[in-house]
Amino acid sequence: MTTRQADFHISFDELRFLLRDIFLKNGTSSIVADILSANCAGCERDGAISHGIFRVPGYVASLVTGWVDGKTEPDVDLASPSFIRIDAHNGFAQPALAAGAEAIKAAVEGTGIAIVAIRNSHHFSALWPDVEPFAREGLFALSFVNGLANVVPHGGHSRVYGTNPIAFATPVAGGEPLVVDQATSVLANGEVRLHALANTPLPPGTGVDSAGRPSTDPHTILAGGALNTFGGYKGSSIALMVELMAGALTGGQLSFENDFGDHVGAQTPKAGQLLLVIDPARGGNAGYAGRVSHLCSRLIDAGQDRLPGQRRYANRLKAERLGIPISEGNLVQLKTLACLTGRFLLNETPDRNPLPMSPETP
Ligand code: NDP
């Protein structure tokens, strides 16, 4: 996990407003700017930095090239009382999910489950912000997203899958929700880019070069190489499932069907997202959240050093007290982007982060 340089501390709201200005300046509607800025500032606050301000140049490049539509309005329709289909119309996934909020609530209340299939959507962030709020309402949420093909199938030599993350969140009696959020590649692509910026090698087994030979060089993996799926052939099959759930079942694109075409410099993947929201009380399970708490205690008793999500919660608490750490360089870059449109970013090659939000060397 990469760490950050802290020349200053900025409050969550200050960062959120700065990001909002950037999104508005670069062609989003105010509702999209509100949603993306809260999401991105939340990632930075929680220390999910591969999906925080580091991603801003990528968002901006996709907006100014017209690859993503920052002003479009999603369409929500009901295929059945519990199956909600959302067409993001080439917009971002998070506003599409927000547009489905009322339908999701009604489906869960009425049937115990909502299946939310989002298509034609760009997801460029972490998944935990999509699932954690449901767990805070006492619900179990599970989500899958596909993306840009930059992962080889087990034993393969060419890119098929995105880094295809999975996240789930569940209520825990007497505590914060348990949230697991992970790529199905060995590392998230953002982590590889952070290593490339810091010029640090990756662990053995992370990826391959363009000929399919093992590589630990982040530059090689980004420039025509690929990541491996986690967990050998078993992880590869999980990536396959995510590709089907998020890319095919929703009516979205498969990761390898992404083609930036004339949108040189764009970075956000156009793909799909599937979300399941389940009311645990329908299981007749005699106090589900208490059972989760019991299991979590057993995990710690059994020697697991911490629960998933705990690092983020600790960062969140610290940021609430001290502010969010940010380097002077990154703050200047954000302020620049809030004043100018991001067209000047596009002189760089698409595989590089054109205006890197640089972290401290890990
Ligand atoms: P990590 O490997 O850093 O973490 C995966 C999960 O494991 C987290 O829930 C984490 O909790 C938990 N965890 C980490 N270490 C431990 C430990 N020692 N004990 C118990 N739990 C642990 O995540 P990835 O690098 O795989 O993914 C990073 C992010 O990238 C995710 O948010 C993912 O959604 C995002 N992503 C987004 C994509 C997109 O297309 N939008 C594509 C791929 C990834 P904690 O957070 O508390 O550390």
Tab-separated table of C-alpha atoms and ligand atoms in Angstrom:
chain	number	residue	atom	x	y	z
A	1	MET	CA	0.000	0.000	0.000
A	2	THR	CA	1.469	3.322	-1.091
A	3	THR	CA	1.772	6.181	1.389
A	4	ARG	CA	1.353	9.937	0.935
A	5	GLN	CA	3.482	13.000	1.381
A	6	ALA	CA	1.901	15.456	3.827
A	7	ASP	CA	3.022	19.059	3.306
A	8	PHE	CA	-0.437	20.225	4.355
A	9	HIS	CA	-3.684	18.865	5.747
A	10	ILE	CA	-6.966	19.732	4.068
A	11	SER	CA	-10.465	19.123	5.438
A	12	PHE	CA	-12.792	16.689	3.680
A	13	ASP	CA	-15.123	19.530	2.683
A	14	GLU	CA	-12.314	21.767	1.381
A	15	LEU	CA	-11.071	18.921	-0.787
A	16	ARG	CA	-14.585	18.044	-1.901
A	17	PHE	CA	-15.311	21.644	-2.976
A	18	LEU	CA	-11.987	21.897	-4.826
A	19	LEU	CA	-12.737	18.653	-6.699
A	20	ARG	CA	-16.266	19.844	-7.403
A	21	ASP	CA	-14.871	22.963	-9.066
A	22	ILE	CA	-12.568	20.781	-11.200
A	23	PHE	CA	-15.390	18.543	-12.381
A	24	LEU	CA	-17.657	21.518	-13.125
A	25	LYS	CA	-14.877	23.351	-14.988
A	26	ASN	CA	-14.306	20.284	-17.137
A	27	GLY	CA	-17.846	19.633	-18.262
A	28	THR	CA	-19.959	17.816	-15.675
A	29	SER	CA	-23.405	18.772	-14.453
A	30	SER	CA	-23.605	19.943	-10.849
A	31	ILE	CA	-25.183	16.657	-9.696
A	32	VAL	CA	-22.360	14.637	-11.276
A	33	ALA	CA	-19.769	17.022	-9.809
A	34	ASP	CA	-21.326	16.618	-6.338
A	35	ILE	CA	-21.286	12.825	-6.522
A	36	LEU	CA	-17.803	12.398	-8.020
A	37	SER	CA	-16.182	14.936	-5.712
A	38	ALA	CA	-17.604	13.301	-2.574
A	39	ASN	CA	-16.506	9.896	-3.867
A	40	CYS	CA	-12.974	10.986	-4.793
A	41	ALA	CA	-12.434	13.016	-1.598
A	42	GLY	CA	-13.712	10.019	0.400
A	43	CYS	CA	-11.111	7.759	-1.239
A	44	GLU	CA	-8.345	10.242	-0.418
A	45	ARG	CA	-9.614	10.644	3.161
A	46	ASP	CA	-9.706	6.876	3.724
A	47	GLY	CA	-6.219	6.358	2.284
A	48	ALA	CA	-7.581	4.542	-0.795
A	49	ILE	CA	-5.129	6.721	-2.679
A	50	SER	CA	-4.942	4.735	-5.901
A	51	HIS	CA	-8.534	5.969	-6.395
A	52	GLY	CA	-8.351	9.415	-4.789
A	53	ILE	CA	-6.906	12.627	-6.240
A	54	PHE	CA	-4.387	10.556	-8.197
A	55	ARG	CA	-7.308	9.791	-10.556
A	56	VAL	CA	-8.290	13.398	-11.230
A	57	PRO	CA	-6.223	13.874	-14.426
A	58	GLY	CA	-7.778	10.678	-15.774
A	59	TYR	CA	-11.317	11.886	-15.054
A	60	VAL	CA	-10.526	15.230	-16.647
A	61	ALA	CA	-8.873	13.717	-19.745
A	62	SER	CA	-11.910	11.490	-20.342
A	63	LEU	CA	-14.227	14.484	-19.961
A	64	VAL	CA	-12.371	16.918	-22.194
A	65	THR	CA	-11.898	14.376	-25.003
A	66	GLY	CA	-15.630	13.650	-24.955
A	67	TRP	CA	-15.018	9.956	-24.150
A	68	VAL	CA	-17.373	10.204	-21.175
A	69	ASP	CA	-20.487	12.366	-20.953
A	70	GLY	CA	-20.404	14.334	-17.698
A	71	LYS	CA	-23.868	15.806	-18.160
A	72	THR	CA	-25.956	12.873	-19.264
A	73	GLU	CA	-28.877	11.616	-17.186
A	74	PRO	CA	-29.228	7.891	-16.525
A	75	ASP	CA	-32.405	5.951	-17.328
A	76	VAL	CA	-33.739	3.629	-14.637
A	77	ASP	CA	-36.251	0.915	-15.519
A	78	LEU	CA	-37.701	-2.091	-13.752
A	79	ALA	CA	-37.361	-5.442	-15.499
A	80	SER	CA	-39.192	-7.024	-12.529
A	81	PRO	CA	-40.041	-5.873	-8.987
A	82	SER	CA	-36.456	-6.655	-7.941
A	83	PHE	CA	-34.425	-6.356	-11.168
A	84	ILE	CA	-33.419	-2.750	-11.860
A	85	ARG	CA	-31.755	-1.883	-15.154
A	86	ILE	CA	-29.880	1.404	-15.421
A	87	ASP	CA	-28.496	2.822	-18.658
A	88	ALA	CA	-25.767	5.300	-17.681
A	89	HIS	CA	-25.769	6.657	-21.265
A	90	ASN	CA	-21.977	6.842	-21.360
A	91	GLY	CA	-21.832	8.697	-18.047
A	92	PHE	CA	-20.183	7.814	-14.761
A	93	ALA	CA	-21.342	4.774	-12.786
A	94	GLN	CA	-21.775	6.530	-9.439
A	95	PRO	CA	-24.476	8.995	-10.594
A	96	ALA	CA	-26.210	6.072	-12.317
A	97	LEU	CA	-26.266	4.152	-9.036
A	98	ALA	CA	-27.512	7.252	-7.206
A	99	ALA	CA	-30.323	7.611	-9.754
A	100	GLY	CA	-31.459	4.101	-8.831
A	101	ALA	CA	-31.627	4.788	-5.077
A	102	GLU	CA	-35.418	4.949	-4.773
A	103	ALA	CA	-35.961	1.898	-6.969
A	104	ILE	CA	-33.401	-0.076	-4.935
A	105	LYS	CA	-35.070	0.864	-1.661
A	106	ALA	CA	-38.495	-0.110	-2.992
A	107	ALA	CA	-37.204	-3.426	-4.385
A	108	VAL	CA	-35.487	-4.412	-1.131
A	109	GLU	CA	-38.500	-3.417	0.958
A	110	GLY	CA	-40.903	-5.218	-1.365
A	111	THR	CA	-38.989	-8.360	-2.280
A	112	GLY	CA	-35.947	-8.588	0.010
A	113	ILE	CA	-33.490	-8.132	-2.846
A	114	ALA	CA	-32.478	-5.628	-5.512
A	115	ILE	CA	-30.433	-6.657	-8.521
A	116	VAL	CA	-29.014	-3.530	-10.108
A	117	ALA	CA	-27.537	-3.879	-13.598
A	118	ILE	CA	-25.760	-0.726	-14.782
A	119	ARG	CA	-24.536	-0.514	-18.369
A	120	ASN	CA	-22.748	2.042	-20.569
A	121	SER	CA	-21.030	3.325	-17.434
A	122	HIS	CA	-17.535	4.501	-16.531
A	123	HIS	CA	-16.295	3.304	-13.111
A	124	PHE	CA	-12.942	4.845	-12.254
A	125	SER	CA	-13.020	4.596	-8.461
A	126	ALA	CA	-12.947	2.188	-5.553
A	127	LEU	CA	-16.064	0.077	-4.986
A	128	TRP	CA	-16.369	0.430	-1.221
A	129	PRO	CA	-18.267	3.781	-1.514
A	130	ASP	CA	-20.919	1.910	-3.527
A	131	VAL	CA	-21.534	-0.815	-0.946
A	132	GLU	CA	-20.703	0.602	2.498
A	133	PRO	CA	-23.803	2.876	2.718
A	134	PHE	CA	-26.131	-0.139	2.266
A	135	ALA	CA	-24.483	-1.956	5.184
A	136	ARG	CA	-25.092	1.155	7.294
A	137	GLU	CA	-28.803	0.627	6.523
A	138	GLY	CA	-28.618	-2.975	7.779
A	139	LEU	CA	-28.354	-4.511	4.282
A	140	PHE	CA	-25.839	-6.837	2.621
A	141	ALA	CA	-24.420	-5.438	-0.643
A	142	LEU	CA	-22.197	-7.118	-3.205
A	143	SER	CA	-20.853	-5.497	-6.370
A	144	PHE	CA	-18.830	-6.363	-9.469
A	145	VAL	CA	-17.257	-4.019	-12.029
A	146	ASN	CA	-15.352	-4.752	-15.245
A	147	GLY	CA	-13.114	-2.291	-17.049
A	148	LEU	CA	-10.216	-1.948	-19.477
A	149	ALA	CA	-8.474	-5.129	-20.591
A	150	ASN	CA	-5.129	-5.105	-18.802
A	151	VAL	CA	-5.111	-8.556	-17.202
A	152	VAL	CA	-4.146	-11.883	-18.770
A	153	PRO	CA	-6.133	-15.059	-17.988
A	154	HIS	CA	-4.168	-17.667	-16.024
A	155	GLY	CA	-1.237	-18.889	-18.127
A	156	GLY	CA	-2.153	-16.494	-20.957
A	157	HIS	CA	-0.186	-13.888	-22.887
A	158	SER	CA	-2.741	-11.320	-24.018
A	159	ARG	CA	-5.086	-9.007	-22.174
A	160	VAL	CA	-8.691	-10.115	-21.742
A	161	TYR	CA	-9.991	-9.015	-18.333
A	162	GLY	CA	-10.077	-5.713	-16.554
A	163	THR	CA	-8.737	-5.661	-13.009
A	164	ASN	CA	-12.395	-6.555	-12.311
A	165	PRO	CA	-12.965	-5.654	-8.657
A	166	ILE	CA	-15.421	-7.233	-6.240
A	167	ALA	CA	-16.671	-5.583	-3.073
A	168	PHE	CA	-19.122	-6.560	-0.378
A	169	ALA	CA	-20.336	-4.892	2.776
A	170	THR	CA	-22.328	-6.240	5.680
A	171	PRO	CA	-23.660	-4.830	8.923
A	172	VAL	CA	-21.894	-5.954	12.113
A	173	ALA	CA	-23.710	-5.768	15.447
A	174	GLY	CA	-22.124	-3.132	17.678
A	175	GLY	CA	-19.502	-2.025	15.135
A	176	GLU	CA	-18.688	-0.460	11.801
A	177	PRO	CA	-19.767	-2.420	8.691
A	178	LEU	CA	-17.374	-5.087	7.474
A	179	VAL	CA	-16.280	-4.029	3.974
A	180	VAL	CA	-14.116	-6.058	1.611
A	181	ASP	CA	-13.070	-4.378	-1.643
A	182	GLN	CA	-10.450	-5.872	-3.927
A	183	ALA	CA	-9.307	-6.210	-7.508
A	184	THR	CA	-9.232	-9.724	-8.988
A	185	SER	CA	-5.802	-8.923	-10.434
A	186	VAL	CA	-2.755	-9.395	-8.211
A	187	LEU	CA	-2.650	-5.593	-7.823
A	188	ALA	CA	-5.026	-2.819	-8.843
A	189	ASN	CA	-3.797	-0.956	-11.946
A	190	GLY	CA	-3.648	2.282	-9.938
A	191	GLU	CA	-1.133	0.624	-7.574
A	192	VAL	CA	1.026	-0.323	-10.579
A	193	ARG	CA	0.915	3.285	-11.783
A	194	LEU	CA	1.905	4.516	-8.334
A	195	HIS	CA	4.874	2.104	-8.388
A	196	ALA	CA	5.798	3.377	-11.861
A	197	LEU	CA	5.801	6.961	-10.568
A	198	ALA	CA	7.969	5.969	-7.631
A	199	ASN	CA	10.171	3.717	-9.836
A	200	THR	CA	9.795	0.796	-7.457
A	201	PRO	CA	9.599	-2.844	-8.604
A	202	LEU	CA	6.484	-4.965	-8.094
A	203	PRO	CA	6.395	-8.270	-6.212
A	204	PRO	CA	7.193	-11.401	-8.286
A	205	GLY	CA	4.090	-12.822	-9.951
A	206	THR	CA	2.424	-9.435	-10.462
A	207	GLY	CA	2.415	-9.393	-14.246
A	208	VAL	CA	3.874	-10.133	-17.664
A	209	ASP	CA	5.561	-8.195	-20.476
A	210	SER	CA	4.068	-7.819	-23.954
A	211	ALA	CA	5.309	-11.304	-24.899
A	212	GLY	CA	3.715	-12.919	-21.842
A	213	ARG	CA	7.007	-13.329	-19.950
A	214	PRO	CA	6.931	-12.679	-16.169
A	215	SER	CA	7.780	-9.078	-15.243
A	216	THR	CA	8.054	-7.096	-12.020
A	217	ASP	CA	8.712	-3.792	-13.819
A	218	PRO	CA	5.671	-1.471	-13.505
A	219	HIS	CA	6.665	0.431	-16.678
A	220	THR	CA	6.814	-2.814	-18.688
A	221	ILE	CA	3.458	-3.959	-17.357
A	222	LEU	CA	1.833	-0.602	-18.195
A	223	ALA	CA	3.452	-0.304	-21.641
A	224	GLY	CA	1.963	-3.279	-23.451
A	225	GLY	CA	2.355	-5.856	-20.690
A	226	ALA	CA	-0.420	-7.022	-18.379
A	227	LEU	CA	-1.285	-7.978	-14.827
A	228	ASN	CA	-1.953	-11.520	-13.633
A	229	THR	CA	-5.153	-12.500	-11.887
A	230	PHE	CA	-4.774	-13.265	-8.165
A	231	GLY	CA	-4.804	-16.855	-6.959
A	232	GLY	CA	-3.747	-18.696	-10.125
A	233	TYR	CA	-6.454	-20.436	-12.144
A	234	LYS	CA	-8.990	-20.080	-9.341
A	235	GLY	CA	-8.614	-16.286	-9.277
A	236	SER	CA	-8.742	-16.293	-13.067
A	237	SER	CA	-12.162	-17.952	-12.903
A	238	ILE	CA	-13.354	-15.317	-10.406
A	239	ALA	CA	-12.216	-12.601	-12.874
A	240	LEU	CA	-14.214	-14.465	-15.536
A	241	MET	CA	-17.307	-14.418	-13.337
A	242	VAL	CA	-16.927	-10.662	-12.733
A	243	GLU	CA	-16.512	-10.067	-16.466
A	244	LEU	CA	-19.771	-11.937	-17.099
A	245	MET	CA	-21.727	-10.360	-14.240
A	246	ALA	CA	-20.601	-6.763	-14.866
A	247	GLY	CA	-19.929	-6.787	-18.606
A	248	ALA	CA	-22.332	-9.314	-20.138
A	249	LEU	CA	-25.290	-9.730	-17.778
A	250	THR	CA	-25.822	-5.961	-17.534
A	251	GLY	CA	-25.747	-5.447	-21.302
A	252	GLY	CA	-22.501	-3.475	-20.913
A	253	GLN	CA	-19.237	-3.945	-22.772
A	254	LEU	CA	-16.667	-6.634	-22.088
A	255	SER	CA	-13.309	-5.237	-20.976
A	256	PHE	CA	-11.539	-6.183	-24.212
A	257	GLU	CA	-14.216	-4.402	-26.254
A	258	ASN	CA	-13.094	-1.000	-24.955
A	259	ASP	CA	-11.611	1.097	-27.741
A	260	PHE	CA	-10.620	4.701	-27.044
A	261	GLY	CA	-10.556	5.381	-30.800
A	262	ASP	CA	-10.095	9.111	-31.413
A	263	HIS	CA	-10.341	9.954	-27.731
A	264	VAL	CA	-6.592	10.056	-27.237
A	265	GLY	CA	-5.677	10.582	-23.599
A	266	ALA	CA	-9.009	9.346	-22.192
A	267	GLN	CA	-8.581	6.935	-19.295
A	268	THR	CA	-11.918	5.874	-17.813
A	269	PRO	CA	-13.159	2.392	-18.773
A	270	LYS	CA	-16.572	2.150	-20.404
A	271	ALA	CA	-18.049	-1.035	-19.005
A	272	GLY	CA	-20.725	-2.220	-16.572
A	273	GLN	CA	-21.506	-2.794	-12.911
A	274	LEU	CA	-23.717	-5.296	-11.149
A	275	LEU	CA	-24.900	-4.713	-7.598
A	276	LEU	CA	-26.914	-7.038	-5.371
A	277	VAL	CA	-28.561	-5.617	-2.263
A	278	ILE	CA	-30.100	-8.158	0.109
A	279	ASP	CA	-32.128	-7.688	3.281
A	280	PRO	CA	-30.556	-10.227	5.659
A	281	ALA	CA	-33.682	-10.268	7.828
A	282	ARG	CA	-35.450	-12.213	5.055
A	283	GLY	CA	-33.140	-15.150	5.750
A	284	GLY	CA	-34.884	-15.990	9.033
A	285	ASN	CA	-31.395	-16.084	10.493
A	286	ALA	CA	-31.973	-15.037	14.072
A	287	GLY	CA	-29.908	-11.888	14.300
A	288	TYR	CA	-27.701	-11.808	11.226
A	289	ALA	CA	-25.554	-8.809	12.285
A	290	GLY	CA	-24.834	-10.522	15.609
A	291	ARG	CA	-23.726	-13.644	13.745
A	292	VAL	CA	-21.347	-11.515	11.637
A	293	SER	CA	-19.916	-9.982	14.800
A	294	HIS	CA	-19.447	-13.470	16.287
A	295	LEU	CA	-17.593	-14.609	13.154
A	296	CYS	CA	-15.383	-11.492	13.072
A	297	SER	CA	-14.358	-12.077	16.709
A	298	ARG	CA	-13.481	-15.654	15.842
A	299	LEU	CA	-11.285	-14.481	12.956
A	300	ILE	CA	-9.285	-12.254	15.288
A	301	ASP	CA	-9.115	-15.006	17.936
A	302	ALA	CA	-7.858	-17.345	15.212
A	303	GLY	CA	-4.906	-15.037	14.509
A	304	GLN	CA	-6.031	-12.788	11.621
A	305	ASP	CA	-4.277	-9.533	12.426
A	306	ARG	CA	-7.109	-7.236	11.319
A	307	LEU	CA	-10.414	-7.176	9.513
A	308	PRO	CA	-10.771	-5.837	5.940
A	309	GLY	CA	-11.785	-2.179	5.974
A	310	GLN	CA	-10.105	-1.410	9.313
A	311	ARG	CA	-7.179	0.419	7.711
A	312	ARG	CA	-9.601	2.702	5.886
A	313	TYR	CA	-11.691	3.367	8.978
A	314	ALA	CA	-8.541	4.245	10.934
A	315	ASN	CA	-7.495	6.678	8.180
A	316	ARG	CA	-10.989	8.168	8.161
A	317	LEU	CA	-10.923	8.811	11.910
A	318	LYS	CA	-7.464	10.336	11.689
A	319	ALA	CA	-8.508	12.593	8.792
A	320	GLU	CA	-11.552	13.754	10.746
A	321	ARG	CA	-9.205	14.859	13.539
A	322	LEU	CA	-6.214	16.175	11.594
A	323	GLY	CA	-7.414	16.687	8.017
A	324	ILE	CA	-6.391	14.796	4.885
A	325	PRO	CA	-2.641	14.796	4.121
A	326	ILE	CA	-1.730	16.355	0.782
A	327	SER	CA	1.548	17.374	-0.840
A	328	GLU	CA	2.151	20.941	-1.955
A	329	GLY	CA	2.613	19.741	-5.563
A	330	ASN	CA	-0.725	17.961	-5.612
A	331	LEU	CA	-2.542	20.898	-4.039
A	332	VAL	CA	-1.116	23.266	-6.653
A	333	GLN	CA	-2.102	20.854	-9.445
A	334	LEU	CA	-5.668	20.589	-8.152
A	335	LYS	CA	-5.976	24.355	-7.830
A	336	THR	CA	-4.661	24.732	-11.390
A	337	LEU	CA	-7.212	22.250	-12.703
A	338	ALA	CA	-9.992	24.081	-10.862
A	339	CYS	CA	-9.144	27.267	-12.809
A	340	LEU	CA	-8.225	25.947	-16.267
A	341	THR	CA	-9.918	23.307	-18.388
A	342	GLY	CA	-7.808	20.166	-18.546
A	343	ARG	CA	-7.061	20.347	-22.289
A	344	PHE	CA	-3.396	21.015	-21.535
A	345	LEU	CA	-3.195	17.492	-20.089
A	346	LEU	CA	-3.602	15.888	-23.466
A	347	ASN	CA	-0.151	16.512	-24.898
A	348	GLU	CA	1.090	13.425	-23.103
A	349	THR	CA	0.881	9.767	-24.095
A	350	PRO	CA	-2.323	7.979	-23.028
A	351	ASP	CA	-0.594	5.195	-21.064
A	352	ARG	CA	1.038	7.703	-18.741
A	353	ASN	CA	-0.753	9.641	-16.072
A	354	PRO	CA	-0.467	13.045	-17.736
A	355	LEU	CA	-0.396	15.101	-14.560
A	356	PRO	CA	0.610	12.624	-11.894
A	357	MET	CA	-0.701	13.175	-8.430
A	358	SER	CA	2.520	11.902	-7.009
A	359	PRO	CA	2.691	9.950	-3.753
A	360	GLU	CA	5.751	9.681	-1.561
A	361	THR	CA	7.923	6.684	-2.395
A	362	PRO	CA	6.514	3.714	-0.431
B	1	NDP	P1	-6.032	-4.303	-1.425
B	1	NDP	O1	-5.291	-5.531	-1.802
B	1	NDP	O2	-5.269	-3.147	-0.915
B	1	NDP	O3	-7.130	-4.640	-0.327
B	1	NDP	C1	-8.147	-5.567	-0.610
B	1	NDP	C2	-9.041	-5.781	0.597
B	1	NDP	O4	-8.317	-6.522	1.589
B	1	NDP	C3	-9.476	-4.491	1.297
B	1	NDP	O5	-10.779	-4.665	1.748
B	1	NDP	C4	-8.473	-4.358	2.443
B	1	NDP	O6	-8.959	-3.607	3.549
B	1	NDP	C5	-8.270	-5.811	2.814
B	1	NDP	N1	-6.969	-6.078	3.440
B	1	NDP	C6	-5.758	-5.637	3.032
B	1	NDP	N2	-4.792	-6.119	3.852
B	1	NDP	C7	-5.419	-6.874	4.787
B	1	NDP	C8	-4.980	-7.630	5.913
B	1	NDP	N3	-3.692	-7.699	6.261
B	1	NDP	N4	-5.915	-8.278	6.648
B	1	NDP	C9	-7.230	-8.210	6.332
B	1	NDP	N5	-7.704	-7.499	5.283
B	1	NDP	C10	-6.819	-6.850	4.515
B	1	NDP	O7	-6.970	-3.813	-2.647
B	1	NDP	P2	-6.708	-3.891	-4.216
B	1	NDP	O8	-5.345	-3.351	-4.469
B	1	NDP	O9	-7.049	-5.237	-4.718
B	1	NDP	O10	-7.795	-2.863	-4.752
B	1	NDP	C11	-7.656	-1.489	-4.409
B	1	NDP	C12	-8.858	-0.713	-4.873
B	1	NDP	O11	-8.890	-0.644	-6.284
B	1	NDP	C13	-10.211	-1.264	-4.446
B	1	NDP	O12	-10.877	-0.206	-3.773
B	1	NDP	C14	-10.924	-1.578	-5.759
B	1	NDP	O13	-12.315	-1.319	-5.756
B	1	NDP	C15	-10.239	-0.614	-6.698
B	1	NDP	N6	-10.354	-1.035	-8.089
B	1	NDP	C16	-11.220	-0.373	-8.916
B	1	NDP	C17	-11.346	-0.736	-10.233
B	1	NDP	C18	-12.320	-0.078	-11.143
B	1	NDP	O14	-12.441	-0.476	-12.287
B	1	NDP	N7	-13.061	0.908	-10.719
B	1	NDP	C19	-10.516	-1.803	-10.812
B	1	NDP	C20	-9.699	-2.478	-9.827
B	1	NDP	C21	-9.602	-2.075	-8.529
B	1	NDP	P3	-8.435	-2.086	3.775
B	1	NDP	O15	-9.099	-1.289	2.704
B	1	NDP	O16	-8.869	-1.721	5.142
B	1	NDP	O17	-6.938	-2.113	3.623
